[in-house]
CSV table of C-alpha atoms and ligand atoms in Angstrom, one decimal:
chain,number,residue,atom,x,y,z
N,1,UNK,CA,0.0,0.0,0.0
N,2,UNK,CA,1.5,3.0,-0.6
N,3,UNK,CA,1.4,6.4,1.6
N,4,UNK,CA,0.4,9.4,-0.8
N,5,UNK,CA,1.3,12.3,0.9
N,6,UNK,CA,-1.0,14.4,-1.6
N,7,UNK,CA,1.3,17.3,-2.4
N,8,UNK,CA,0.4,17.5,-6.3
N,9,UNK,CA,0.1,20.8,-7.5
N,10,UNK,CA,1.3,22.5,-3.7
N,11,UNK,CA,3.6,25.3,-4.4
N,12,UNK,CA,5.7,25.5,-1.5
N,13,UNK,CA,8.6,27.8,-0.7
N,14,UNK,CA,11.6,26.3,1.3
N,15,UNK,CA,14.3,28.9,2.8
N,16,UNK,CA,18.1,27.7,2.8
N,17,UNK,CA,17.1,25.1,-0.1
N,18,UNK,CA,20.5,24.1,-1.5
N,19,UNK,CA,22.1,22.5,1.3
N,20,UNK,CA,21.8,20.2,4.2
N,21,UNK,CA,18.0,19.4,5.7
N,22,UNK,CA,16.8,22.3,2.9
N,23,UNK,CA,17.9,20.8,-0.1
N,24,UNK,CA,16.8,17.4,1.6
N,25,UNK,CA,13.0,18.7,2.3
N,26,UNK,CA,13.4,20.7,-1.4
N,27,UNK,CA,14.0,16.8,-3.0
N,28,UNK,CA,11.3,15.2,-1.0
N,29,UNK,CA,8.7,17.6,-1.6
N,30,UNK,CA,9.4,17.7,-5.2
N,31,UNK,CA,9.3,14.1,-5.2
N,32,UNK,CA,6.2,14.0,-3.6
N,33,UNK,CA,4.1,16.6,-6.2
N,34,UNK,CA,5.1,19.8,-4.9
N,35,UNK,CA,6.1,23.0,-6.9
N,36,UNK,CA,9.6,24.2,-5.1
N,37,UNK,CA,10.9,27.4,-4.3
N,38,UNK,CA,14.1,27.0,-2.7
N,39,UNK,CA,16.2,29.9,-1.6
N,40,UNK,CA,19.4,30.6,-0.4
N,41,UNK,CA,22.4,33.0,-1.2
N,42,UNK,CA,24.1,31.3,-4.5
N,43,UNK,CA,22.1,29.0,-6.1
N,44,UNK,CA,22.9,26.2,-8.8
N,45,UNK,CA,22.6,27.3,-12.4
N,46,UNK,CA,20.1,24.3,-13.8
N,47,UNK,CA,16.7,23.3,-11.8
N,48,UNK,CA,15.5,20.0,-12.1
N,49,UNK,CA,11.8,19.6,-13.4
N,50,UNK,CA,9.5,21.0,-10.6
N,51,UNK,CA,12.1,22.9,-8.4
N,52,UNK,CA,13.1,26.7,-8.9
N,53,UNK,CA,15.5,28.2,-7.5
N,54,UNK,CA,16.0,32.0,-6.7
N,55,UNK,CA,19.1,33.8,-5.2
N,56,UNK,CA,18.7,36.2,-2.1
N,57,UNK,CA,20.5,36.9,1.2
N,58,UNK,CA,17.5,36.2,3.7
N,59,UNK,CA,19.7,37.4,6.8
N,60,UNK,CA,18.5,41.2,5.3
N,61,UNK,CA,14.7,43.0,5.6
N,62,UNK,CA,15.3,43.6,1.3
N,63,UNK,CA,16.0,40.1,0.6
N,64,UNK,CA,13.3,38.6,2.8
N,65,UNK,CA,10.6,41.4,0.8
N,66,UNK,CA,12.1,40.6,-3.0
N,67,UNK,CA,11.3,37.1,-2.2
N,68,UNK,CA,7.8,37.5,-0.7
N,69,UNK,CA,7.0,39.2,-4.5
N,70,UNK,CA,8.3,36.8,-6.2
N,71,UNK,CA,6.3,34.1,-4.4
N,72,UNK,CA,3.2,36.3,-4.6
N,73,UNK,CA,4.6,37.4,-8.6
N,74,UNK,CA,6.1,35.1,-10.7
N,75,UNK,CA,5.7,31.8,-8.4
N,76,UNK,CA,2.2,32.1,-7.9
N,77,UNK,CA,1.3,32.3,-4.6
N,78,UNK,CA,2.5,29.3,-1.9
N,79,UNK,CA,0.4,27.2,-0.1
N,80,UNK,CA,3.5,25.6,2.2
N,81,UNK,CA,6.5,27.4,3.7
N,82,UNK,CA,9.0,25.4,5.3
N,83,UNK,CA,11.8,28.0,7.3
N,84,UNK,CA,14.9,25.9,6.9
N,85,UNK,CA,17.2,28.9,7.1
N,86,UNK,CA,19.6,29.1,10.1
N,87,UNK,CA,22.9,28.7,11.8
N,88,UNK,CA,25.8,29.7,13.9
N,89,UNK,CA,28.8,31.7,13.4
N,90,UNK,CA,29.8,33.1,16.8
N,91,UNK,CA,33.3,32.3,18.2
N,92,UNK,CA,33.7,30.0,21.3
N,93,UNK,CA,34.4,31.7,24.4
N,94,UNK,CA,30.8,32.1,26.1
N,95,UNK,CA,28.9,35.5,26.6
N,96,UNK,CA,31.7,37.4,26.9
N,97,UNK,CA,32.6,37.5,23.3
N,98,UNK,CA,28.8,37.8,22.0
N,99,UNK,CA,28.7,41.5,21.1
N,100,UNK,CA,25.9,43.4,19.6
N,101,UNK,CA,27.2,42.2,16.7
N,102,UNK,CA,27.1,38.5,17.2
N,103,UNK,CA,23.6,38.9,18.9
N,104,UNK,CA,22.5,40.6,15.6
N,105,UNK,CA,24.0,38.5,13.2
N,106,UNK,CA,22.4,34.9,14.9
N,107,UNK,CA,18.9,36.6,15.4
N,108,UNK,CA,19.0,37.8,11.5
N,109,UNK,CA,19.8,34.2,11.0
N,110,UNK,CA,17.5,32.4,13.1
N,111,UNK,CA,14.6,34.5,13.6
N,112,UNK,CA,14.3,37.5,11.4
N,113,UNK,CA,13.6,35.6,7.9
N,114,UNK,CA,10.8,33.9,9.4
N,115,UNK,CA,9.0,36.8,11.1
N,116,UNK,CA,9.7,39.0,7.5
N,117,UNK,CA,8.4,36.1,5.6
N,118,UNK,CA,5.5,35.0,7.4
N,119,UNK,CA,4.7,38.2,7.7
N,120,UNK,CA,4.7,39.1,3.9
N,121,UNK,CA,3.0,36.0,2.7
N,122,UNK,CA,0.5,35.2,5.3
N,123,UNK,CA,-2.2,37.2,4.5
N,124,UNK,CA,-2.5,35.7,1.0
N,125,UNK,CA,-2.9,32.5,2.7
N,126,UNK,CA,-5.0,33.8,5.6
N,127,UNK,CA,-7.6,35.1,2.3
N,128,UNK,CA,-7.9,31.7,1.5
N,129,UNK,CA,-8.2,30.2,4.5
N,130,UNK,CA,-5.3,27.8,4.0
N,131,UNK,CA,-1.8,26.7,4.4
N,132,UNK,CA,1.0,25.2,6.2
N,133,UNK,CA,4.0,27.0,8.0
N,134,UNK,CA,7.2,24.3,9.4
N,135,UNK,CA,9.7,26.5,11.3
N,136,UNK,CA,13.1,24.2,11.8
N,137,UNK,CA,14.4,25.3,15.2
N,138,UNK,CA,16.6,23.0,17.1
N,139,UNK,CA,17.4,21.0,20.3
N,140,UNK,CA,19.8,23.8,21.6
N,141,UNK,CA,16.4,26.1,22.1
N,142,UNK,CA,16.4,23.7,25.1
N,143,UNK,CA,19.7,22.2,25.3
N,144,UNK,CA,21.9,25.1,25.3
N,145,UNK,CA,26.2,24.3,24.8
N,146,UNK,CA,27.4,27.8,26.5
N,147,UNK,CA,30.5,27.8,25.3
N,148,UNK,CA,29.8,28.8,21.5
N,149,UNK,CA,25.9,28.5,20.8
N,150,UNK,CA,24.3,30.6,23.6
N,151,UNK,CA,23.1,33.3,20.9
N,152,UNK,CA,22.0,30.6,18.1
N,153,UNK,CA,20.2,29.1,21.1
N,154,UNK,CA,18.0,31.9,22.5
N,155,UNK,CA,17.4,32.8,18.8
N,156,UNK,CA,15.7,29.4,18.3
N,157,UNK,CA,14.0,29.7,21.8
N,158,UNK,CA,12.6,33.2,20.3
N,159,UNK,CA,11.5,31.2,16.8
N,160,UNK,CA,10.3,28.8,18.8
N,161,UNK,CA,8.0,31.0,20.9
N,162,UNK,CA,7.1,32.9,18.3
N,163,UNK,CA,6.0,29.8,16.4
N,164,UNK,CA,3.8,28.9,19.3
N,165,UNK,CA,2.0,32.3,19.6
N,166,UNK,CA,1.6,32.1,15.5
N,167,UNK,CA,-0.2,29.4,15.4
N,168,UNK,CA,-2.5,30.5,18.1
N,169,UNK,CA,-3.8,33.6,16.0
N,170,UNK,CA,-3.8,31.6,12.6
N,171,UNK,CA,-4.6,28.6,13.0
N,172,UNK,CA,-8.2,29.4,13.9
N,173,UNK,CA,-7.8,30.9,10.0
N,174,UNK,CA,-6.6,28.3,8.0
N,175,UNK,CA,-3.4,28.5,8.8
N,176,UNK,CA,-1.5,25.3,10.8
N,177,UNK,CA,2.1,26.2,12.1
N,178,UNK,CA,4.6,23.9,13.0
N,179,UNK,CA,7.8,23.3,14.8
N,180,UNK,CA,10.2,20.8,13.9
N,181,UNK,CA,13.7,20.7,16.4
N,182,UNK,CA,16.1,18.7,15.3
N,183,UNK,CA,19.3,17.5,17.1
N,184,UNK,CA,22.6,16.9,15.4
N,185,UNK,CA,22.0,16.1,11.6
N,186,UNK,CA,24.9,15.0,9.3
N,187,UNK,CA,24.8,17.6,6.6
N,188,UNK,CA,27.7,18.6,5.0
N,189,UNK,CA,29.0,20.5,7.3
N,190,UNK,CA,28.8,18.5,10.0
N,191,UNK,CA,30.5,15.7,8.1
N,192,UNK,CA,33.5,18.3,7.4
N,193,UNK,CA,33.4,19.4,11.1
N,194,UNK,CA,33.9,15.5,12.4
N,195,UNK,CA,36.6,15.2,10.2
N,196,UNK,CA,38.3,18.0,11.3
N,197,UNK,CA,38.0,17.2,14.5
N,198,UNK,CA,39.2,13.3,13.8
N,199,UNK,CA,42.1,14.9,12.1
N,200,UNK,CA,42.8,17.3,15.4
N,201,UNK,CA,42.4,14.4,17.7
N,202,UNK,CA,44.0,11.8,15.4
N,203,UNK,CA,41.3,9.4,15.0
N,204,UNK,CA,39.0,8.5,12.2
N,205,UNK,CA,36.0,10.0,11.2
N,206,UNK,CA,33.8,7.6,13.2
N,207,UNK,CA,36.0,9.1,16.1
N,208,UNK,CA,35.5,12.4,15.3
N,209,UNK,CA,31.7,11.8,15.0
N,210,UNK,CA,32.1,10.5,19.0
N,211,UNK,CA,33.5,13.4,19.9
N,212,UNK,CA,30.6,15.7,18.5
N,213,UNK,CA,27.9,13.1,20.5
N,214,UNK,CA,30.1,13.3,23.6
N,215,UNK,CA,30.0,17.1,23.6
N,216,UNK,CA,26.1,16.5,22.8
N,217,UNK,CA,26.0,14.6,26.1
N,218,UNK,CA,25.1,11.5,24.3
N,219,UNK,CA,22.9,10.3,21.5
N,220,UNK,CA,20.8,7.3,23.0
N,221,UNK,CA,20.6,6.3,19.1
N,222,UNK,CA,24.3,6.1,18.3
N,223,UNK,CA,24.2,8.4,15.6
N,224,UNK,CA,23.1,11.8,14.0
N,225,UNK,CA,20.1,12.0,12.2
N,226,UNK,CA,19.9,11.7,8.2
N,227,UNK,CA,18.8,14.9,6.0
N,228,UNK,CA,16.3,13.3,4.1
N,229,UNK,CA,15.2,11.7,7.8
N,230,UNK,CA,14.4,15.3,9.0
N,231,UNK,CA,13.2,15.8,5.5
N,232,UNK,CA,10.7,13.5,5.5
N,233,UNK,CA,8.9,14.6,9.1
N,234,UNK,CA,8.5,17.9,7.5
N,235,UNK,CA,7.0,16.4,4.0
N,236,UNK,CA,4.2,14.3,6.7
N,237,UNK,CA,3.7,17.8,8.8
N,238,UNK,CA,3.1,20.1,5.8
N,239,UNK,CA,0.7,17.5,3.7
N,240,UNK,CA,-3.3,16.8,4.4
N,241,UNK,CA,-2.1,13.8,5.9
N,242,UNK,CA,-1.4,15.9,9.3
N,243,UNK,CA,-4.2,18.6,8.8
N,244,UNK,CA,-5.2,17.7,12.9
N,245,UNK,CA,-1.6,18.7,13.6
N,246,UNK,CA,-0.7,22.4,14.8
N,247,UNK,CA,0.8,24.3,17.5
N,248,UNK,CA,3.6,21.7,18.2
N,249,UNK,CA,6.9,20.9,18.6
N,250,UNK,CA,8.5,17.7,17.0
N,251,UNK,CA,11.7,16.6,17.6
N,252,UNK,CA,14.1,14.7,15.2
N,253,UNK,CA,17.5,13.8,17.8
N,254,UNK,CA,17.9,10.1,17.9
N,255,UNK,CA,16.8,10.6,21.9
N,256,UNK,CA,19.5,13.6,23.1
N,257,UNK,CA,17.3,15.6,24.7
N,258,UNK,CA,17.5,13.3,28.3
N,259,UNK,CA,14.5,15.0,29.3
N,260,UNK,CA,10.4,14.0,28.4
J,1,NAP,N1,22.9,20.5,11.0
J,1,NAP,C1,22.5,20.3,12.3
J,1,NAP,O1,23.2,19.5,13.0
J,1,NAP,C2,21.4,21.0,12.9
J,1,NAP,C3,20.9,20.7,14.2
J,1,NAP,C4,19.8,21.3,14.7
J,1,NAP,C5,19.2,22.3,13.9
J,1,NAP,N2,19.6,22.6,12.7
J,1,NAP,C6,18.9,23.6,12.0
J,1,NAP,O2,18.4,23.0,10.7
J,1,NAP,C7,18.4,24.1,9.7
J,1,NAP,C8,19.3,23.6,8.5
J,1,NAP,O3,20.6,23.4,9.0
J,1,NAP,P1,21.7,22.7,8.0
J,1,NAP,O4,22.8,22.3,8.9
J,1,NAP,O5,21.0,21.7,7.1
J,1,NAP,O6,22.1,24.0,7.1
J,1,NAP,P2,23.3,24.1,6.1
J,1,NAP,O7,23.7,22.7,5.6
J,1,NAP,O8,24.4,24.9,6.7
J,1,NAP,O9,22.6,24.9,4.8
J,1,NAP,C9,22.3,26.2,5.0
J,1,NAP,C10,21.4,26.6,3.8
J,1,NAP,O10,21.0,28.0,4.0
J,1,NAP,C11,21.5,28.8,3.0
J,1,NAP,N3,21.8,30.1,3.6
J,1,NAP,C12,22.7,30.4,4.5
J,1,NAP,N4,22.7,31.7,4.8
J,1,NAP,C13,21.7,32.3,4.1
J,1,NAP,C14,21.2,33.6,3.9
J,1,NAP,N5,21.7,34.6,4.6
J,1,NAP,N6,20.2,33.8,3.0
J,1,NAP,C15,19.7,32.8,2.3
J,1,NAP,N7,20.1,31.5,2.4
J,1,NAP,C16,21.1,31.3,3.2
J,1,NAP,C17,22.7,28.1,2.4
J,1,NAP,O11,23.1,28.4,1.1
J,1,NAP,P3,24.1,29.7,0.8
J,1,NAP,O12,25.2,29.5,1.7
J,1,NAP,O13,24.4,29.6,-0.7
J,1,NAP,O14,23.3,30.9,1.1
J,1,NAP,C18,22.2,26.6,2.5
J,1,NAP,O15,21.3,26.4,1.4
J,1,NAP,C19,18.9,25.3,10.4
J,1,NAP,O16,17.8,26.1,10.9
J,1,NAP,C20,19.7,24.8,11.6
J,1,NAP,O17,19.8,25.7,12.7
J,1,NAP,C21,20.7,22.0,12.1
């Protein structure tokens, strides 16, 4: 029997598209019928059948609003936003090297494109009374690692609240709003980061992927979680299939959180 997840003819916008869990959701909802929009800063130069790509720096208020017309131009209109978008580039060294400047950066990261975008293209979905918004936060909202992630952190707590009093006003609208945290996830970058730690502790990359779960506290599971794994909760959360399902968190870690 198979599971149709009923995303032909959705069109649905995903925000740092190319890479890690956004490229991962951007294949999977293609795969499944959906219309993509994926966005990030430098974008490949052919789209495959049923994706389209478009280039903008989200981190800024102008890049957030030239994509917002181009999803209500051009693209159509979007009946699914998944907010991939986010990261970390502070230094190490806990709050006392998070200036204004760090604080900034990681909230214009982690929070900003969301609020800009939701913003912008809600009320064409709030008209017809329909539509599905995934915010990806993470684990850290909760599991904070004070040493280099305390602003990433409380930006995610911030999404994550924000998420929660979104779905409050617009859900009784149309609109469902969901949060997806996932823990560690072996993107690209993480896969780089374990080997450069392997290579700095002179071990293999198996090694270097202990060190990241020791620093984590422990994955129960033994191991990071996929792309397409984290992909494929979000492709079940923004289809029909989970129209009873809004206003809550769901979170993709293999078991590191240690708490319920
Ligand atoms: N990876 C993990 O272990 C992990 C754990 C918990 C939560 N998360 C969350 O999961 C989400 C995805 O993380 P990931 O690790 O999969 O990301 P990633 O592999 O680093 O990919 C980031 C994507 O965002 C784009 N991007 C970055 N800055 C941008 C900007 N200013 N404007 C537009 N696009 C931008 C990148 O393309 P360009 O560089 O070309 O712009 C790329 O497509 C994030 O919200 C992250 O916080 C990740």
């Amino acid at each position: 029997m198979s599971f149709d997840l009923q995303l032909d003819g959705r069109r649905a916008l995903v925000t740092g598209g190319t890479k890690g869990v956004g490229a991962a959701v951007v294949d999977v909802l293609r795969d499944a019928g959906a219309t993509v929009l994926a966005v990030a800063r430098s974008i490949p130069d052919a789209s495959p059948p049923g994706v389209h790509y478009l280039a903008a720096d989200l981190s800024t208020a102008a890049g957030c609003a030239a994509v917002a017309q181009y999803v209500l131009g051009p693209f159509g209109g979007v009946d699914i936003v998944v907010d991939v978008l986010g990261g970390s580039s502070a230094p190490s060294g806990g709050f006392a090297v998070l200036d204004d400047d760090e604080w900034f950066r990681e909230l214009n990261w982690n929070l900003m494109p969301a609020v800009r975008l939701d913003r912008a293209l809600l009320p064409s979905m709030i008209a017809r009374g329909s539509g599905v918004i995934v915010h990806v936060t993470s684990i850290q909202h909760a599991l904070p690692l004070p040493e280099s992630t305390t602003a990433y952190a409380a930006a995610k707590a911030a999404l994550s609240t924000y998420s929660k009093s979104l779905s409050k006003e617009v859900t009784p609208k149309g609109i469902r709003v969901v949060r997806v945290s996932p823990g560690w996830v072996e993107t690209e970058a993480a896969v780089a980061m374990a080997e450069r730690l392997a290579r700095q502790a002179g071990t293999d990359y198996e090694g270097g992927k202990r060190i990241i779960m020791t620093s984590l506290g422990g994955i129960p599971l033994g191991r990071p979680a996929k792309p397409k794994e984290v992909a494929d909760l979000i492709a079940f959360l923004v289809s029909p299939r989970a129209a009873c399902i809004t206003g809550t968190e769901y979170v993709i870690d293999g078991g590191t959180v240690p708490t319920a």
